[in-house]
Short mmCIF file of C-alpha atoms in Angstrom, two decimals:
data_model
loop_
_atom_site.label_atom_id
_atom_site.label_comp_id
_atom_site.label_asym_id
_atom_site.label_seq_id
_atom_site.Cartn_x
_atom_site.Cartn_y
_atom_site.Cartn_z
CA MET A 148 8.57 22.71 9.25
CA ASP A 149 6.69 21.34 11.74
CA LYS A 150 3.47 21.46 9.84
CA ILE A 151 4.54 19.28 6.41
CA ARG A 152 6.21 16.74 8.53
CA ASN A 153 2.69 16.28 10.57
CA LEU A 154 0.47 16.37 6.92
CA SER A 155 -2.00 13.65 6.34
CA VAL A 156 0.14 11.06 3.51
CA ARG A 157 -2.24 12.53 0.58
CA LYS A 158 -1.85 15.97 1.81
CA THR A 159 1.97 14.84 1.80
CA ILE A 160 2.05 12.99 -1.75
CA PHE A 161 0.30 15.80 -3.33
CA LEU A 162 2.45 18.39 -2.12
CA TYR A 163 5.73 16.44 -3.15
CA MET A 164 3.97 16.09 -6.01
CA ALA A 165 3.00 19.51 -7.12
CA ALA A 166 6.86 20.92 -5.96
CA ALA A 167 8.74 18.28 -7.90
CA LEU A 168 6.18 19.37 -11.48
CA LEU A 169 6.69 23.09 -10.52
CA CYS A 170 10.52 22.52 -10.59
CA SER A 171 10.19 20.40 -13.38
CA PHE A 172 8.54 23.02 -15.73
CA PHE A 173 11.27 25.63 -14.38
CA LEU A 174 13.72 23.70 -15.34
CA THR A 175 12.19 22.67 -18.65
CA ALA A 176 12.02 26.78 -19.14
CA VAL A 177 15.95 27.17 -18.58
CA VAL A 178 16.97 23.71 -20.25
CA ASP A 179 14.87 24.80 -23.82
CA ARG A 180 16.50 28.37 -23.87
CA VAL A 181 20.16 27.14 -23.41
CA ALA A 182 19.45 24.71 -26.00
CA ASP A 183 17.92 28.05 -28.24
CA GLN A 184 20.89 30.04 -27.11
CA THR A 185 23.56 27.19 -28.25
CA GLN A 186 22.00 26.26 -31.46
CA THR A 187 21.14 29.57 -32.86
CA GLN A 188 25.18 30.56 -31.64
CA ILE A 189 25.89 27.37 -33.97
CA TRP A 190 23.74 28.34 -36.86
CA TRP A 191 24.67 31.54 -36.61
CA GLY A 192 28.53 30.63 -38.24
CA TYR A 193 26.96 28.94 -41.82
CA VAL A 194 24.73 32.24 -42.04
CA ASP A 195 25.75 34.95 -45.13
CA GLU A 196 25.54 37.98 -43.05
CA GLU A 197 25.10 40.00 -45.95
CA ALA A 198 22.46 38.56 -47.13
CA TYR A 199 21.12 37.61 -43.32
CA PHE A 200 21.53 41.79 -42.55
CA LYS A 201 19.40 42.95 -45.83
CA ALA A 202 17.18 40.25 -44.83
CA VAL A 203 16.56 41.94 -41.47
CA GLU A 204 16.29 45.92 -43.04
CA ASN A 205 13.27 44.17 -45.27
CA GLU A 206 11.30 42.86 -42.21
CA GLY A 207 7.64 43.94 -41.32
CA THR A 208 4.51 43.10 -40.74
CA ASP A 209 4.23 40.04 -42.96
CA PHE A 210 7.80 39.40 -43.08
CA VAL A 211 10.12 38.24 -40.25
CA ALA A 212 14.01 37.22 -40.56
CA ASP A 213 15.31 34.56 -39.05
CA ILE A 214 18.53 32.15 -38.82
CA PRO A 215 18.71 29.58 -41.06
CA ARG A 216 19.26 26.35 -40.10
CA PRO A 217 22.56 25.35 -42.28
CA ALA A 218 22.17 22.34 -43.74
CA ALA A 219 23.89 19.09 -42.10
CA TYR A 220 26.36 18.95 -45.07
CA GLU A 221 27.60 22.46 -44.10
CA MET A 222 29.12 21.91 -40.77
CA THR A 223 30.85 20.18 -39.00
CA ARG A 224 30.42 16.48 -37.55
CA THR A 225 30.57 18.59 -33.70
CA ASP A 226 28.30 20.89 -34.82
CA HIS A 227 26.15 18.81 -36.22
CA PHE A 228 25.70 16.53 -33.32
CA VAL A 229 25.05 19.81 -30.95
CA SER A 230 22.44 21.01 -33.19
CA GLU A 231 20.98 17.93 -33.17
CA LEU A 232 20.88 17.39 -29.14
CA CYS A 233 20.02 20.62 -28.76
CA ASP A 234 16.34 19.61 -30.80
CA PHE A 235 16.15 16.94 -28.42
CA LEU A 236 15.98 18.66 -25.67
CA GLN A 237 13.84 20.96 -26.87
CA THR A 238 11.28 18.11 -27.95
CA TYR A 239 11.47 16.24 -24.85
CA THR A 240 12.96 17.92 -22.08
CA VAL A 241 9.64 18.56 -20.72
CA LEU A 242 8.95 14.83 -20.45
CA ILE A 243 12.02 13.68 -19.46
CA LEU A 244 12.41 16.09 -16.26
CA SER A 245 8.14 15.28 -15.44
CA MET A 246 9.14 11.61 -15.00
CA ALA A 247 12.45 12.19 -13.08
CA GLY A 248 10.68 15.22 -10.85
CA SER A 249 8.11 12.68 -10.35
CA CYS A 250 10.24 9.79 -9.09
CA ALA A 251 11.81 11.51 -7.08
CA ALA A 252 8.74 13.12 -5.62
CA VAL A 253 8.30 9.17 -4.46
CA PHE A 254 11.62 8.46 -3.32
CA PHE A 255 11.52 11.68 -0.55
CA PHE A 256 7.45 11.33 -0.12
CA TYR A 257 8.51 7.57 0.82
CA GLN A 258 12.20 8.34 2.83
CA ASN A 259 10.97 11.47 5.10
CA LYS A 260 7.44 9.52 5.18
CA LEU A 261 6.53 6.42 5.07
CA LYS A 262 10.56 5.09 6.22
CA LYS A 263 10.61 5.24 9.63
CA PRO A 264 7.12 4.27 10.68
CA ILE A 265 7.16 1.16 8.38
CA GLU A 266 10.62 0.21 9.57
CA GLU A 267 9.67 1.02 13.43
CA LEU A 268 6.46 -1.18 12.87
CA ALA A 269 8.26 -4.37 11.56
CA GLN A 270 10.69 -4.64 14.63
CA ALA A 271 8.44 -4.19 16.87
CA SER A 272 6.34 -6.75 15.15
CA LYS A 273 9.29 -9.32 14.76
CA LYS A 274 10.01 -8.20 18.54
CA ILE A 275 5.99 -9.14 19.90
CA ALA A 276 6.17 -11.90 17.79
CA GLU A 277 9.52 -13.15 19.91
CA ASN A 278 7.65 -11.83 22.83
CA HIS A 279 9.70 -9.11 23.94
CA LEU A 280 7.82 -6.48 25.05
CA ASP A 281 10.11 -4.30 26.73
CA PHE A 282 10.55 -1.47 23.99
CA CYS A 283 8.89 1.81 22.70
CA ILE A 284 7.85 2.59 19.30
CA SER A 285 9.01 6.45 18.75
CA TYR A 286 7.55 7.63 15.37
CA GLU A 287 4.71 10.22 16.95
CA ASN A 288 3.87 12.43 13.83
CA GLY A 289 0.20 13.97 13.70
CA ASP A 290 0.24 11.48 10.30
CA GLU A 291 -2.14 8.70 9.63
CA MET A 292 1.84 6.52 10.12
CA GLY A 293 1.54 7.95 12.91
CA VAL A 294 -1.79 7.83 14.17
CA LEU A 295 -0.73 3.80 13.08
CA CYS A 296 2.42 3.74 15.59
CA ARG A 297 0.38 4.88 18.59
CA GLU A 298 -2.11 2.32 18.24
CA PHE A 299 0.41 -0.11 17.77
CA GLU A 300 1.93 1.27 21.19
CA ARG A 301 -1.47 0.93 22.51
CA MET A 302 -1.58 -2.65 21.85
CA ARG A 303 2.26 -3.45 22.94
CA LYS A 304 1.26 -1.66 26.57
CA GLN A 305 -2.11 -4.14 26.05
CA LEU A 306 -0.08 -7.20 25.29
CA ALA A 307 2.41 -6.24 27.73
CA GLN A 308 0.13 -5.54 31.01
CA ASN A 309 -1.83 -8.91 30.17
CA ASN A 310 1.39 -11.06 30.57
CA GLN A 311 1.97 -9.04 34.16
CA ILE A 312 -1.16 -10.23 35.21
CA LEU A 313 -0.67 -13.60 33.59
CA TRP A 314 2.08 -14.04 35.39
CA LYS A 315 1.71 -12.71 38.70
CA THR A 316 -2.27 -14.98 38.57
CA ILE A 317 0.07 -17.86 37.78
CA GLU A 318 3.26 -16.76 40.83
CA GLU A 319 -0.49 -15.81 43.13
CA GLU A 320 -2.29 -19.54 42.33
CA LYS A 321 1.98 -20.81 42.70
CA MET A 322 1.93 -19.49 46.39
CA LEU A 323 -0.56 -20.53 47.14
CA ARG A 324 -0.93 -24.25 46.70
CA ALA A 325 2.22 -23.61 48.35
CA ALA A 326 0.66 -21.96 51.48
CA ILE A 327 -2.23 -24.60 51.41
CA ALA A 328 0.40 -26.90 52.09
CA HIS A 329 2.90 -25.11 54.37
CA ASP A 330 -0.16 -24.13 56.60
CA ILE A 331 -1.36 -27.76 56.88
CA ARG A 332 2.28 -28.79 58.68
CA ALA A 333 1.78 -27.69 61.70
CA PRO A 334 -1.97 -29.53 62.40
CA LEU A 335 -0.49 -32.35 61.16
CA SER A 336 2.36 -32.39 63.13
CA VAL A 337 0.62 -32.34 66.11
CA LEU A 338 -1.55 -34.72 65.09
CA LYS A 339 1.39 -37.10 64.69
CA GLY A 340 3.26 -36.19 67.18
CA TYR A 341 -0.56 -37.22 69.86
CA GLN A 342 -0.62 -40.60 67.92
CA GLU A 343 2.55 -41.02 69.12
CA MET A 344 2.57 -40.37 72.45
CA LEU A 345 -1.13 -42.82 72.44
CA ALA A 346 0.55 -45.43 70.54
CA GLU A 347 3.55 -45.20 73.16
CA TYR A 348 2.38 -44.84 76.20
CA LEU A 349 -1.68 -45.93 76.04
CA PRO A 350 -0.49 -49.57 75.82
CA GLY A 351 1.39 -49.35 79.41
CA GLY A 352 -1.04 -47.72 81.12
CA GLU A 353 1.21 -44.51 81.68
CA ILE A 354 -1.49 -42.56 80.37
CA ASP A 355 -5.27 -42.78 81.65
CA LEU A 356 -8.33 -42.06 79.77
CA GLN A 357 -8.74 -38.88 80.60
CA GLN A 358 -5.31 -37.89 79.56
CA ALA A 359 -5.95 -39.74 76.01
CA MET A 360 -9.75 -38.62 76.12
CA GLU A 361 -7.62 -35.02 75.95
CA MET A 362 -5.68 -35.51 73.31
CA LEU A 363 -8.00 -36.95 71.46
CA SER A 364 -9.84 -33.97 71.66
CA GLU A 365 -6.97 -32.02 70.80
CA CYS A 366 -6.57 -33.84 67.44
CA ARG A 367 -10.62 -33.25 67.08
CA HIS A 368 -9.27 -29.76 67.05
CA GLN A 369 -6.31 -29.68 64.63
CA ILE A 370 -7.85 -31.84 62.07
CA GLU A 371 -11.39 -29.35 62.56
CA ARG A 372 -8.54 -26.21 62.29
CA MET A 373 -7.02 -28.38 58.98
CA ASP A 374 -10.69 -28.62 57.35
CA ALA A 375 -11.22 -25.09 57.50
CA PHE A 376 -8.72 -23.35 56.40
CA VAL A 377 -8.72 -26.46 53.54
CA GLU A 378 -12.14 -24.76 53.12
CA ALA A 379 -11.01 -21.56 52.72
CA MET A 380 -8.26 -21.57 50.50
CA ARG A 381 -10.55 -23.56 48.36
CA ARG A 382 -12.43 -20.25 47.03
CA LEU A 383 -9.42 -17.95 47.39
CA ASN A 384 -8.04 -16.38 44.35
CA SER A 385 -5.00 -15.49 46.02
CA LEU A 386 -3.54 -15.08 49.15
CA GLU A 387 -4.51 -11.15 49.92
CA SER A 388 -8.12 -11.78 49.77
CA ARG A 389 -8.69 -14.18 52.32
CA LYS A 390 -11.47 -12.41 54.90
CA LEU A 391 -10.84 -11.96 58.59
CA LYS A 392 -13.40 -13.21 61.05
CA ALA A 393 -13.23 -11.25 63.86
CA GLY A 394 -13.82 -12.96 67.53
CA ASN A 395 -13.35 -11.93 70.81
CA ILE A 396 -9.49 -14.19 72.73
CA SER A 397 -8.53 -13.97 76.02
CA ALA A 398 -5.31 -14.13 77.52
CA ARG A 399 -6.02 -17.65 79.10
CA GLN A 400 -8.13 -19.09 75.42
CA LEU A 401 -4.72 -18.11 73.62
CA GLU A 402 -2.31 -19.50 76.75
CA GLU A 403 -4.02 -23.33 76.79
CA GLN A 404 -4.06 -23.36 72.39
CA ILE A 405 -0.30 -22.20 72.41
CA GLN A 406 0.45 -24.56 75.28
CA ALA A 407 -0.77 -27.36 73.45
CA GLU A 408 0.79 -27.05 70.25
CA LEU A 409 4.38 -25.70 72.47
CA ALA A 410 4.13 -29.54 73.90
CA ILE A 411 3.54 -31.76 70.94
CA LEU A 412 6.45 -29.10 69.08
CA GLY A 413 8.91 -28.72 71.28
CA LYS A 414 8.78 -32.65 72.28
CA GLU A 415 9.05 -33.63 68.35
CA TYR A 416 11.95 -31.56 68.19
CA GLY A 417 13.59 -32.43 71.72
CA LYS A 418 13.78 -28.41 72.30
CA GLN A 419 12.81 -26.80 75.35
CA CYS A 420 9.59 -24.48 74.55
CA VAL A 421 8.92 -22.10 77.52
CA LEU A 422 5.71 -19.53 77.17
CA GLN A 423 5.29 -16.43 78.49
CA VAL A 424 1.84 -15.08 79.13
CA SER A 425 0.96 -11.21 80.59
CA GLU A 426 -1.62 -11.90 82.15
CA SER A 427 -4.91 -9.69 81.44
CA LYS A 428 -8.53 -8.90 82.18
CA GLU A 429 -9.31 -7.87 79.05
CA GLU A 430 -10.02 -9.00 75.04
CA PHE A 431 -8.73 -9.27 72.13
CA CYS A 432 -11.03 -8.90 69.11
CA GLY A 433 -9.37 -10.76 65.96
CA ASP A 434 -9.49 -13.95 63.63
CA LYS A 435 -8.09 -16.55 65.70
CA GLU A 436 -7.12 -18.86 63.47
CA ILE A 437 -4.32 -15.96 61.58
CA ILE A 438 -3.27 -15.74 64.70
CA LEU A 439 -2.80 -19.26 65.62
CA GLU A 440 -1.17 -20.01 62.20
CA VAL A 441 1.31 -17.17 62.54
CA MET A 442 2.43 -17.91 65.74
CA GLU A 443 2.78 -21.50 64.08
CA ASN A 444 4.74 -20.36 61.48
CA LEU A 445 7.30 -18.34 63.56
CA LEU A 446 7.65 -21.13 66.09
CA SER A 447 8.53 -23.71 62.96
CA ASN A 448 11.16 -21.61 61.92
CA ALA A 449 12.59 -21.14 65.73
CA LEU A 450 12.71 -25.05 66.31
CA ARG A 451 15.00 -25.33 63.03
CA TYR A 452 17.05 -22.89 64.00
CA GLY A 453 16.82 -22.83 67.99
CA LYS A 454 19.65 -24.91 69.27
CA GLN A 455 18.19 -25.76 72.99
CA GLN A 456 15.41 -23.07 74.03
CA ILE A 457 12.79 -21.21 72.20
CA VAL A 458 10.85 -18.81 74.36
CA VAL A 459 7.21 -17.65 73.51
CA ALA A 460 6.12 -14.43 74.90
CA VAL A 461 2.72 -13.16 74.44
CA ASN A 462 0.95 -9.53 75.52
CA LEU A 463 -3.00 -9.72 75.10
CA GLY A 464 -3.89 -5.92 75.45
CA TYR A 465 -7.49 -4.81 74.23
CA ALA A 466 -6.44 -2.59 70.99
CA GLN A 467 -3.38 -5.01 70.35
CA LEU A 468 -1.75 -8.50 70.45
CA SER A 469 1.85 -8.90 70.52
CA ILE A 470 2.99 -12.91 69.89
CA CYS A 471 7.13 -12.68 70.55
CA VAL A 472 9.35 -15.96 69.59
CA ARG A 473 13.11 -15.53 70.51
CA ASP A 474 15.48 -18.54 69.95
CA ASP A 475 19.08 -19.24 70.82
CA GLY A 476 20.17 -20.12 67.38
CA ASP A 477 22.67 -18.35 65.01
CA GLY A 478 20.11 -14.92 63.97
CA PHE A 479 18.94 -13.28 60.88
CA ARG A 480 21.95 -12.58 58.57
CA GLU A 481 20.35 -11.12 55.97
CA ASP A 482 17.52 -7.91 55.52
CA ALA A 483 13.65 -8.58 56.78
CA GLU A 484 13.17 -7.43 53.06
CA LYS A 485 14.34 -10.67 51.74
CA ILE A 486 13.51 -13.30 54.66
CA THR A 487 10.03 -12.30 54.38
CA GLY A 488 9.35 -12.34 50.80
CA ALA A 489 7.93 -15.67 49.21
CA PHE A 490 9.72 -19.11 48.57
CA TYR A 491 12.55 -17.55 50.91
CA GLY A 492 15.30 -20.52 51.95
CA GLN A 493 19.00 -20.34 54.28
CA ASN A 494 19.72 -23.59 52.53
CA VAL A 495 19.03 -26.26 50.03
CA LYS A 496 18.50 -28.37 52.67
CA ASP A 497 15.82 -26.62 54.14
CA SER A 498 14.16 -25.57 50.75
CA LEU A 499 13.87 -29.59 49.98
CA LYS A 500 11.62 -29.76 53.30
CA HIS A 501 9.73 -26.32 53.49
CA ALA A 502 8.45 -23.99 50.70
CA GLY A 503 10.06 -21.06 52.37
CA LEU A 504 6.35 -19.23 52.74
CA GLY A 505 6.04 -19.06 56.32
CA MET A 506 7.61 -15.59 57.01
CA TYR A 507 6.12 -14.26 53.93
CA ILE A 508 2.73 -15.94 54.97
CA SER A 509 3.06 -14.27 58.59
CA ARG A 510 3.91 -10.66 57.72
CA LEU A 511 0.70 -10.52 54.65
CA TYR A 512 -0.80 -11.89 57.63
CA CYS A 513 -0.15 -9.12 60.02
CA GLU A 514 -0.64 -6.60 57.58
CA ARG A 515 -3.89 -7.45 56.87
CA HIS A 516 -4.92 -8.10 60.64
CA GLY A 517 -3.54 -4.44 60.67
CA GLY A 518 -0.30 -4.83 62.13
CA LYS A 519 3.70 -5.87 61.17
CA LEU A 520 5.94 -8.04 61.45
CA VAL A 521 9.38 -7.22 62.96
CA LEU A 522 12.02 -9.22 62.77
CA GLY A 523 15.35 -8.33 64.25
CA ASN A 524 18.27 -10.41 66.35
CA ASP A 525 19.11 -10.13 70.10
CA GLN A 526 22.98 -10.16 70.98
CA GLN A 527 22.49 -13.00 73.53
CA THR A 528 19.47 -15.34 72.17
CA GLY A 529 19.52 -15.15 68.54
CA ALA A 530 16.64 -13.98 66.43
CA VAL A 531 13.40 -12.16 67.68
CA VAL A 532 10.53 -12.33 65.14
CA THR A 533 7.69 -10.08 66.67
CA ALA A 534 4.08 -10.35 65.19
CA VAL A 535 1.75 -7.66 66.05
CA PHE A 536 -1.89 -7.62 65.35
CA ARG A 537 -4.06 -4.79 65.72
CA ARG A 538 -7.74 -5.30 67.18
CA ILE A 539 -10.61 -5.38 64.02
CA MET A 540 -14.10 -4.91 63.85
#
């Protein structure tokens, strides 16, 4: 049966037609013999038996006795009808059964060979037209229809894969645009803070020229960071393709840059920021811009959810750099995987101001830097987030 089921369409129709014709000829012979015997039996009832047997005795090579056909008026109506029916069957049975066998062969050929694949292909075409690609064509015979169904299934899989790539591209572009807006927010906050300080204290002489120049220098540094970040993002197709730029980083450099940002952001949010940097003479090799962006993301989250005090602890070594940010808020209420997902927000009001990409970008950058982002809750101080970076070359 498996061999018959996997025969080609041409061989299958030939097999069905041959079987139908053989059955038709066999049935024709049976019907013809039955009709002949029935007709003979009817005629025998009207034969002069004495004359017939005398004729049989005189049979020879030139003469064969046969049962004579009675005249129509000699037979009863029923016998006449049956006799004529037997004549009809003997004449036209081969034609009738051949046509019936051919029709039956076509019907069974369609039912067994074409119906299922045609129905599956029709349903598949309808689902593809409705953009529903989560189905599978199950017809797997080895004939031409099986090949057609497999090619159709391959096309469906390719369409589904193309759709996934398209949606992934759209999501990556969406995340990229949101990431640019998100990572520019922190430098802008610093610039805004310095601008407010200059506008408030400079006219009254509460700050001297040297302090003002230091603020302007820090503003220039933040602008350069934004310019470098925007230029880097302009060249990217996705966040994952951002290349790391290795450079030596000392604990002193990190302390100065983080302290400058803490002073501005802490004042903006009205919260106390404490920086703790472990003393180290070693230098860490990493991408300073990415490290600062991660720190700013973690600090921004801590300032939003903390109540009074934020503690930033930096531990720099030759092979590893860790930045731990603690706040005195309510801590994390959901698992780390969900919190570090893209566009995560704890409440609706927060999502109106923030894209929900801070933790996602931080996790991504830590992993790109060979490290990880660890989230947890302190029993006394609230949320604790530690960004770990590994040395790169």
